[in-house]
mmCIF file of C-alpha atoms and ligand atoms in Angstrom:
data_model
loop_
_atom_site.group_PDB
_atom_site.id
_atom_site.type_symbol
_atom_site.label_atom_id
_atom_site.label_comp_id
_atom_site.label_asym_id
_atom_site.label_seq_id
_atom_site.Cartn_x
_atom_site.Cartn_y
_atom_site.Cartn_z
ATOM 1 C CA UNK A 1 -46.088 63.614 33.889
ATOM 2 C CA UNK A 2 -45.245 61.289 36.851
ATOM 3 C CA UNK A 3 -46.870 60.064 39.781
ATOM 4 C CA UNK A 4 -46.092 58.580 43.163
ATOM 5 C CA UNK A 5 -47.745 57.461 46.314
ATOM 6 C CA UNK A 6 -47.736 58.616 50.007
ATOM 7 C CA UNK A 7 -49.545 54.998 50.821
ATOM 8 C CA UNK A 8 -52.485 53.114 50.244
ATOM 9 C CA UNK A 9 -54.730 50.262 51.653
ATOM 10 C CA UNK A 10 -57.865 50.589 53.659
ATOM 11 C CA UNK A 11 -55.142 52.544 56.334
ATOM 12 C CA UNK A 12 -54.778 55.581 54.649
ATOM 13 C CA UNK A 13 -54.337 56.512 51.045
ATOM 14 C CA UNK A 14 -52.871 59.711 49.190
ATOM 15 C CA UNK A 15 -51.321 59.883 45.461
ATOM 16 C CA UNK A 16 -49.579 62.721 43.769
ATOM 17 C CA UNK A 17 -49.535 63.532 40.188
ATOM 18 C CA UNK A 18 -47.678 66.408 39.132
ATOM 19 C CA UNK A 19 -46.149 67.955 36.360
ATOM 20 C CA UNK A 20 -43.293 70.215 35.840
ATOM 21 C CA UNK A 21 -45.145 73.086 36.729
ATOM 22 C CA UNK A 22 -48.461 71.500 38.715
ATOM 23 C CA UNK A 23 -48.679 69.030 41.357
ATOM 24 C CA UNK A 24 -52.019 67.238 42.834
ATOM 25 C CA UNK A 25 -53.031 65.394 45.479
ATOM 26 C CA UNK A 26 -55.633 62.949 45.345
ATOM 27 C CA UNK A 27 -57.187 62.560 48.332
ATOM 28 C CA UNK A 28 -55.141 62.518 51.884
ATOM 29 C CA UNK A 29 -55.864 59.877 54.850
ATOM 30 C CA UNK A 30 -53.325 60.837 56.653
ATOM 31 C CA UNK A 31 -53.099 62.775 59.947
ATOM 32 C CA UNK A 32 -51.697 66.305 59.228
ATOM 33 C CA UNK A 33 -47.705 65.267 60.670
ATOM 34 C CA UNK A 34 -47.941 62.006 58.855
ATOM 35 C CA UNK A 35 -48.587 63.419 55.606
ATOM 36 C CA UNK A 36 -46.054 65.613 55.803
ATOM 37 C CA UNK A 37 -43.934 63.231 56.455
ATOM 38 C CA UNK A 38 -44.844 60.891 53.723
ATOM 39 C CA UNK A 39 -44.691 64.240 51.313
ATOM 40 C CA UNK A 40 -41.182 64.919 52.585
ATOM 41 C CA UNK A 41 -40.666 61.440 51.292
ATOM 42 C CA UNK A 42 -41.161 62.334 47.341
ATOM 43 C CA UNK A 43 -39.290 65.712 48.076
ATOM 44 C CA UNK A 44 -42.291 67.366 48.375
ATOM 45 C CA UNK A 45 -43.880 70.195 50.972
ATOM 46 C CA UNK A 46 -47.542 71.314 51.079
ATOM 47 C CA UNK A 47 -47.043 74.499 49.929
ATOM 48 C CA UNK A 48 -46.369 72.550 46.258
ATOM 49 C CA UNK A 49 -49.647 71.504 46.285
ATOM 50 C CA UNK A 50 -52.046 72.919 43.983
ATOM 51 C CA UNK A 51 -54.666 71.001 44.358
ATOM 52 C CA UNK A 52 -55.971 68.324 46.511
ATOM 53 C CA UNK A 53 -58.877 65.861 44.873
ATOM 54 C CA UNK A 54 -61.543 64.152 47.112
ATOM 55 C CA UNK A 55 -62.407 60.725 45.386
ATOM 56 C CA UNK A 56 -65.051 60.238 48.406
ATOM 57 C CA UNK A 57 -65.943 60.822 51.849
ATOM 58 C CA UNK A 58 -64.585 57.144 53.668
ATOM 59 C CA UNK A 59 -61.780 57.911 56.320
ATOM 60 C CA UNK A 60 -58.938 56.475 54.353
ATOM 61 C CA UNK A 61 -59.129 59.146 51.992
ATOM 62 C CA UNK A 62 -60.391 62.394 54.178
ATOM 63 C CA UNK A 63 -58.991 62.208 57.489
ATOM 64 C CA UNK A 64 -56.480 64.428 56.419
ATOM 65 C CA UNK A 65 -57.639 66.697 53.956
ATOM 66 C CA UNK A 66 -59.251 69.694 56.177
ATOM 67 C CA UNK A 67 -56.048 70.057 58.084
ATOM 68 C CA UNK A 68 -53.850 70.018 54.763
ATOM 69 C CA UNK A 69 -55.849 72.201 53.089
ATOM 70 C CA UNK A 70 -56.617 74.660 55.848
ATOM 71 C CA UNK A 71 -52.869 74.919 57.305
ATOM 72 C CA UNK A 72 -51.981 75.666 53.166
ATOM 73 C CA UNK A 73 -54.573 76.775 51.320
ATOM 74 C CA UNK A 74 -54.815 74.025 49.201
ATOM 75 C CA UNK A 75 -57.901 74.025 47.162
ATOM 76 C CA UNK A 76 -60.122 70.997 47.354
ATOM 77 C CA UNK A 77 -62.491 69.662 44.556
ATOM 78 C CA UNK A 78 -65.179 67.351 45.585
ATOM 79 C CA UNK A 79 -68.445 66.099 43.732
ATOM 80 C CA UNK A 80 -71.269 67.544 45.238
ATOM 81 C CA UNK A 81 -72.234 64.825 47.245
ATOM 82 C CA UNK A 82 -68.920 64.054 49.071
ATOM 83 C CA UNK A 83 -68.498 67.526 49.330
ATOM 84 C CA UNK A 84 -71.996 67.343 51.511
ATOM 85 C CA UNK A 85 -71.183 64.328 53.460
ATOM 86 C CA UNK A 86 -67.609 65.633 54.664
ATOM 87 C CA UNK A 87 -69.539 68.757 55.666
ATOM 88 C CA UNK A 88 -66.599 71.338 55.343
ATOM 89 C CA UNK A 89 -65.994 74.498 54.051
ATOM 90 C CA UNK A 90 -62.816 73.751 52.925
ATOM 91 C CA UNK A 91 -64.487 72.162 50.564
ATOM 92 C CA UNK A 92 -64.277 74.724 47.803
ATOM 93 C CA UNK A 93 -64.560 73.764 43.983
ATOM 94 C CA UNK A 94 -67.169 71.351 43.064
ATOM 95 C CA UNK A 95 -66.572 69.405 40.009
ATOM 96 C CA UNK A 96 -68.849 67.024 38.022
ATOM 97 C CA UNK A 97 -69.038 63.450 36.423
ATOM 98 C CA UNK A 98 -67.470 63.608 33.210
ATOM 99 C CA UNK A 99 -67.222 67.039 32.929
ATOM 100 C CA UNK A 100 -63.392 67.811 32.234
ATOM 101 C CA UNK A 101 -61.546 70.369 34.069
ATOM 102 C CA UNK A 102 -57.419 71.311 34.742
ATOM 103 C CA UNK A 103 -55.448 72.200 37.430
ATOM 104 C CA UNK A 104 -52.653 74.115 36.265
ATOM 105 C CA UNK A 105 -51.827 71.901 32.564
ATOM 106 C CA UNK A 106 -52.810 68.700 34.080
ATOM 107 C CA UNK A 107 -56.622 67.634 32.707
ATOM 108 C CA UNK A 108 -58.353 65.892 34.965
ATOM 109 C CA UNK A 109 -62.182 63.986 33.851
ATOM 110 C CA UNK A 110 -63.743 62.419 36.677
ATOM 111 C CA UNK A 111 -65.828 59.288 36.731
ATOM 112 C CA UNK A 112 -68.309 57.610 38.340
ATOM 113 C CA UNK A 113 -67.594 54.601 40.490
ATOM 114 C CA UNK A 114 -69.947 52.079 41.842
ATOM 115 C CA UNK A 115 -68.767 52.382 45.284
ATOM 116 C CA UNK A 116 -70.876 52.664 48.698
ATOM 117 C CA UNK A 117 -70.637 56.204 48.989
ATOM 118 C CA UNK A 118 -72.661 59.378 48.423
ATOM 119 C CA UNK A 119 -71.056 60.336 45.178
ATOM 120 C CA UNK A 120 -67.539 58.728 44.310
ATOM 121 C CA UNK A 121 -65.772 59.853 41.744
ATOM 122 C CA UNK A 122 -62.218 58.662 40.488
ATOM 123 C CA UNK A 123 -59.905 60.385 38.058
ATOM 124 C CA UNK A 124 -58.225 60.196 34.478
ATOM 125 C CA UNK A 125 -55.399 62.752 34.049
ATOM 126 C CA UNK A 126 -53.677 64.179 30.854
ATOM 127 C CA UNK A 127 -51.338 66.341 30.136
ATOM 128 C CA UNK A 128 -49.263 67.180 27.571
ATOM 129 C CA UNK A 129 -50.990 63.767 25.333
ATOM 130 C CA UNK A 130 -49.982 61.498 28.086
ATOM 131 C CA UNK A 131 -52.919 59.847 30.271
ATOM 132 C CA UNK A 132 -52.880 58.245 33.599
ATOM 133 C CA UNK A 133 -55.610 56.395 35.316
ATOM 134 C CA UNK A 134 -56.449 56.380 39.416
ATOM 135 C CA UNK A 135 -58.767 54.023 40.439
ATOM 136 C CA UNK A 136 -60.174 52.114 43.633
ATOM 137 C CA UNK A 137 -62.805 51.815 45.772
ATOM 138 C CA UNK A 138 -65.295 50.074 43.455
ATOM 139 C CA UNK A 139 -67.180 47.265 43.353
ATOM 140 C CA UNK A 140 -67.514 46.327 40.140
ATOM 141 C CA UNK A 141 -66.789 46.710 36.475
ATOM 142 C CA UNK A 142 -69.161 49.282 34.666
ATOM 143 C CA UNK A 143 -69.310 50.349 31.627
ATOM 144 C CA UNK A 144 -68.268 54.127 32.769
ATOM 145 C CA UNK A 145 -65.392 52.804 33.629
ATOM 146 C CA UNK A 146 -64.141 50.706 30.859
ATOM 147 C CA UNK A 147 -65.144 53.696 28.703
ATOM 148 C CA UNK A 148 -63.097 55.940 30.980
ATOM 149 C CA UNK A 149 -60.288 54.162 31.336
ATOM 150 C CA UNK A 150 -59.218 53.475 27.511
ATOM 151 C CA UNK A 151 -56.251 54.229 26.151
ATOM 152 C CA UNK A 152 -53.864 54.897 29.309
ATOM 153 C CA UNK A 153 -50.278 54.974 29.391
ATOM 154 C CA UNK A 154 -50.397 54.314 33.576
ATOM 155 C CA UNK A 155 -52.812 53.026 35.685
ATOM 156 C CA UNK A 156 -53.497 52.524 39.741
ATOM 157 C CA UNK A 157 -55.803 50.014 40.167
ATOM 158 C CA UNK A 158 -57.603 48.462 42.928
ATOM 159 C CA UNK A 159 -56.203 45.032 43.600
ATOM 160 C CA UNK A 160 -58.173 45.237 46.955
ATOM 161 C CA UNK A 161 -59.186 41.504 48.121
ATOM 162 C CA UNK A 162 -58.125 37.777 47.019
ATOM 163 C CA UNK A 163 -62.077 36.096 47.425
ATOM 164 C CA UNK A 164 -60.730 32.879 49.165
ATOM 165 C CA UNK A 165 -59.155 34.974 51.534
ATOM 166 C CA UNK A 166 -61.870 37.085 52.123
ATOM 167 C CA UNK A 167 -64.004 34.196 53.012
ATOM 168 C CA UNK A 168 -61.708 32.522 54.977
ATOM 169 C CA UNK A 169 -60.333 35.637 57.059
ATOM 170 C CA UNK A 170 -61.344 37.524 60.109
ATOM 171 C CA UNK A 171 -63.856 39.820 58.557
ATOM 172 C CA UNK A 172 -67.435 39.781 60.430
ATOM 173 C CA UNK A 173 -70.077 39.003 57.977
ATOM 174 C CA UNK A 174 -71.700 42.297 57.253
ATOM 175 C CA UNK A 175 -68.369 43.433 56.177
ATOM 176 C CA UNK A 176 -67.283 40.728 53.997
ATOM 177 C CA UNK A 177 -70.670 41.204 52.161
ATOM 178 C CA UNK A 178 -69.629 44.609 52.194
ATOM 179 C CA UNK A 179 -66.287 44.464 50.425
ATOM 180 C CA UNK A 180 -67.548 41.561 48.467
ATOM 181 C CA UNK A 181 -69.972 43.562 46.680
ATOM 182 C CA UNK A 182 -71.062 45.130 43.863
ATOM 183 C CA UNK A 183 -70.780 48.963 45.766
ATOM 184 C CA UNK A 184 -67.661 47.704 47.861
ATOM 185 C CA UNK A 185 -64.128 46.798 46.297
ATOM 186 C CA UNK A 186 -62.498 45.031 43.403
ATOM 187 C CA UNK A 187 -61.099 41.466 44.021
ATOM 188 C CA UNK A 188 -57.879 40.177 42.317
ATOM 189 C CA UNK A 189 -59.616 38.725 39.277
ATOM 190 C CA UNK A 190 -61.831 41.851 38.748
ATOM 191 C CA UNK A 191 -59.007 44.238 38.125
ATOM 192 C CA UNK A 192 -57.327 41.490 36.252
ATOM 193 C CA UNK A 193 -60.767 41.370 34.509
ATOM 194 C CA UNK A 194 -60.948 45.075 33.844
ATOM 195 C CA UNK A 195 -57.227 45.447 32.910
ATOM 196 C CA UNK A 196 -57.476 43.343 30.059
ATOM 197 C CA UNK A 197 -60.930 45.199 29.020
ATOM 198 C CA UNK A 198 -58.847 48.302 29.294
ATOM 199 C CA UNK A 199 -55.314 47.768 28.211
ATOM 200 C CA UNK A 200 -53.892 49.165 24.629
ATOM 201 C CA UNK A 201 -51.116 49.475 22.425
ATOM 202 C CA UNK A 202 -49.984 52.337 24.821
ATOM 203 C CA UNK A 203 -50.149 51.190 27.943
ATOM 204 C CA UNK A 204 -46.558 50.508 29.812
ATOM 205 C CA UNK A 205 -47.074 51.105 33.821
ATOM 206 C CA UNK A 206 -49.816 49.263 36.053
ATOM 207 C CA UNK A 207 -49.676 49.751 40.126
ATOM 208 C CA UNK A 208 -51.312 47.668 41.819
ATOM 209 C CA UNK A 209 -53.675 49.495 45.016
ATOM 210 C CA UNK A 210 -55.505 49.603 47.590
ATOM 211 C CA UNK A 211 -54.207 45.777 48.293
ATOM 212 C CA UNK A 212 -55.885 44.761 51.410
ATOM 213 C CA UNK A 213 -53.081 43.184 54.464
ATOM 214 C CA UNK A 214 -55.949 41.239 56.269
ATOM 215 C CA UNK A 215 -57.407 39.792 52.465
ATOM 216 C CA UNK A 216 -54.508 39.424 50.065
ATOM 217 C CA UNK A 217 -51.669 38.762 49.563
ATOM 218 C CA UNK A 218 -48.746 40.099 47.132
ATOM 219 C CA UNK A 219 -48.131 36.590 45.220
ATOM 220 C CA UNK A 220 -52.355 36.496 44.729
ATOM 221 C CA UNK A 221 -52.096 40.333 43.270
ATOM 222 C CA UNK A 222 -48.120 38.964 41.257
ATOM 223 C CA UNK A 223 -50.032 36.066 39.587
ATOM 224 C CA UNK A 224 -53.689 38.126 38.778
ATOM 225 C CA UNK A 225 -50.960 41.203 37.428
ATOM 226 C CA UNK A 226 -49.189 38.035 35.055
ATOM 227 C CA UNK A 227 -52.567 36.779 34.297
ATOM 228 C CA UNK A 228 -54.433 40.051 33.074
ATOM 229 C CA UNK A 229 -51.000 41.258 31.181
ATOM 230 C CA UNK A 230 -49.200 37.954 31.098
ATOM 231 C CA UNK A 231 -46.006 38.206 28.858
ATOM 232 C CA UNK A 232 -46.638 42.302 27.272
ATOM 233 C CA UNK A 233 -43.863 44.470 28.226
ATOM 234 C CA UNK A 234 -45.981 46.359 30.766
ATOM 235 C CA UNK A 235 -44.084 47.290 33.880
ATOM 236 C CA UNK A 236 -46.079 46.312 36.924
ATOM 237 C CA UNK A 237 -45.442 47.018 40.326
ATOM 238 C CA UNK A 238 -47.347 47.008 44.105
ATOM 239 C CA UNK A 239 -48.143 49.581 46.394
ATOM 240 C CA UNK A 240 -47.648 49.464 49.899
ATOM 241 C CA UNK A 241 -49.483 50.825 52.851
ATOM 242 C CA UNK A 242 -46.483 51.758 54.485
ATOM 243 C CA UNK A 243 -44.870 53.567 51.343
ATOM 244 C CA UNK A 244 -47.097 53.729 48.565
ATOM 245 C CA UNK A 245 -44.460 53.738 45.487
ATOM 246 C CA UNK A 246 -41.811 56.237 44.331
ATOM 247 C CA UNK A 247 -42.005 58.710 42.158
ATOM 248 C CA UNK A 248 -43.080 56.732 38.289
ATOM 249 C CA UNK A 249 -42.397 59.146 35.203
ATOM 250 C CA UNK A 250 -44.825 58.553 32.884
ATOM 251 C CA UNK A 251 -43.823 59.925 28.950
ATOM 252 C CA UNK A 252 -42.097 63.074 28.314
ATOM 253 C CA UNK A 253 -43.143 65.888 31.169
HETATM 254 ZN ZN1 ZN B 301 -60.629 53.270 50.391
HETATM 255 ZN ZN1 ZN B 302 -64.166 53.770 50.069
#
């Protein structure tokens, strides 16, 4: 398995995970010509899409979807409730909190976030024994997610906001409470937190996400990565909102 990323931040986020024979998108907040521009990037076109996953409804993760999907015929899957508060019909295969399902031989189990949307959902993938992770857009640690999250050979995590930042930046109020939150987005020591809740024996890849330019920093998200993981031989690296990150191979395909 391998992933890669066509960006991420609070600007737009899309990541791919594919397979040799199956490749998904998880979510797409890209206008139609960027994403195919950001797709030509990993050497890939739409029409290798079989899938595209909907974590939730916010614009950094939809904006693009309908026109992806409807220009291709890219499935979508959706939870219910995002599925409702997009309000498309593209929106064609629902799926359910912690109820497995596959897209071609990738797995996929989704799980609940706490996040401040209708009904977020992120992802765990498998195939072939190997497991990745994809998470952001949450506001705090629960125990769905440690639970979720065990035993991963790769993980994206949220690495969203450094808290002395956020306090001290240009944020209005309502918003820092917002992103400060319990339903808003992980700070640098929470996903340090939750990555040493979560990491095992197995795990060898973390990517830093969803990294905030107006709250953070890269050498706050560098020294939370050293502190969670410190001296393990776990390869870490940071995703951009300009280019995500290149392809990562992830065990045997
Ligand atoms: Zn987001
Ligand atoms: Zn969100």
């Amino acid at each position: 398995m391998r992933f890669a990323s066509l960006g991420s931040g609070s600007r737009g986020n899309g990541s791919i995970v594919a397979s040799q024979t199956t490749a998904v998108l998880v979510d797409c907040g890209f206008s139609y010509k960027e994403a195919l521009t950001r797709l030509k990037r990993l050497g890939l076109d739409p029409d290798d899409l079989d899938g595209i996953l909907v974590t939730h409804e916010h614009s950094d993760h939809v904006s693009g979807v309908e026109a992806l999907s409807s220009k291709h015929g890219i499935p979508v899957y959706a939870s219910r409730g995002t599925w409702i508060e997009v309000g498309t019909a593209n929106f064609n295969k629902s799926i359910y909190i912690n109820d497995l399902f596959s897209i071609g031989d990738i797995d996929i189990m989704p799980v609940t976030v706490p996040h401040d949307a209708r009904e977020p959902l992120q992802f765990v993938f498998s195939c072939h024994g190997v497991r990745l992770g994809i998470l952001s857009d949450l506001g705090s640690i629960s125990q769905r997610v440690v639970e979720g999250y065990r035993d991963l050979d790769a993980i994206s995590v949220e690495f969203n906001h450094d808290v002395e930042l956020l306090h001290q930046g240009p944020y209005p109020g309502f918003l820092k409470t917002r992103v400060g939150g319990d339903f808003g987005h992980l700070n640098n020591g929470q996903a340090a937190e939750l990555l040493k809740r979560i990491a095992g024996d197995r795990l060898k890849t973390v990517v830093a996400c969803h990294i905030s330019e107006t709250n953070n920093d890269t050498s706050r998200v560098e020294q939370a990565l050293d502190s969670a993981l410190e001296n393990q031989n776990i390869r870490r690296l940071i995703a951009s909102q300009s280019d995500g990150f290149h392809w990562i191979e992830i065990g045997t395909p």
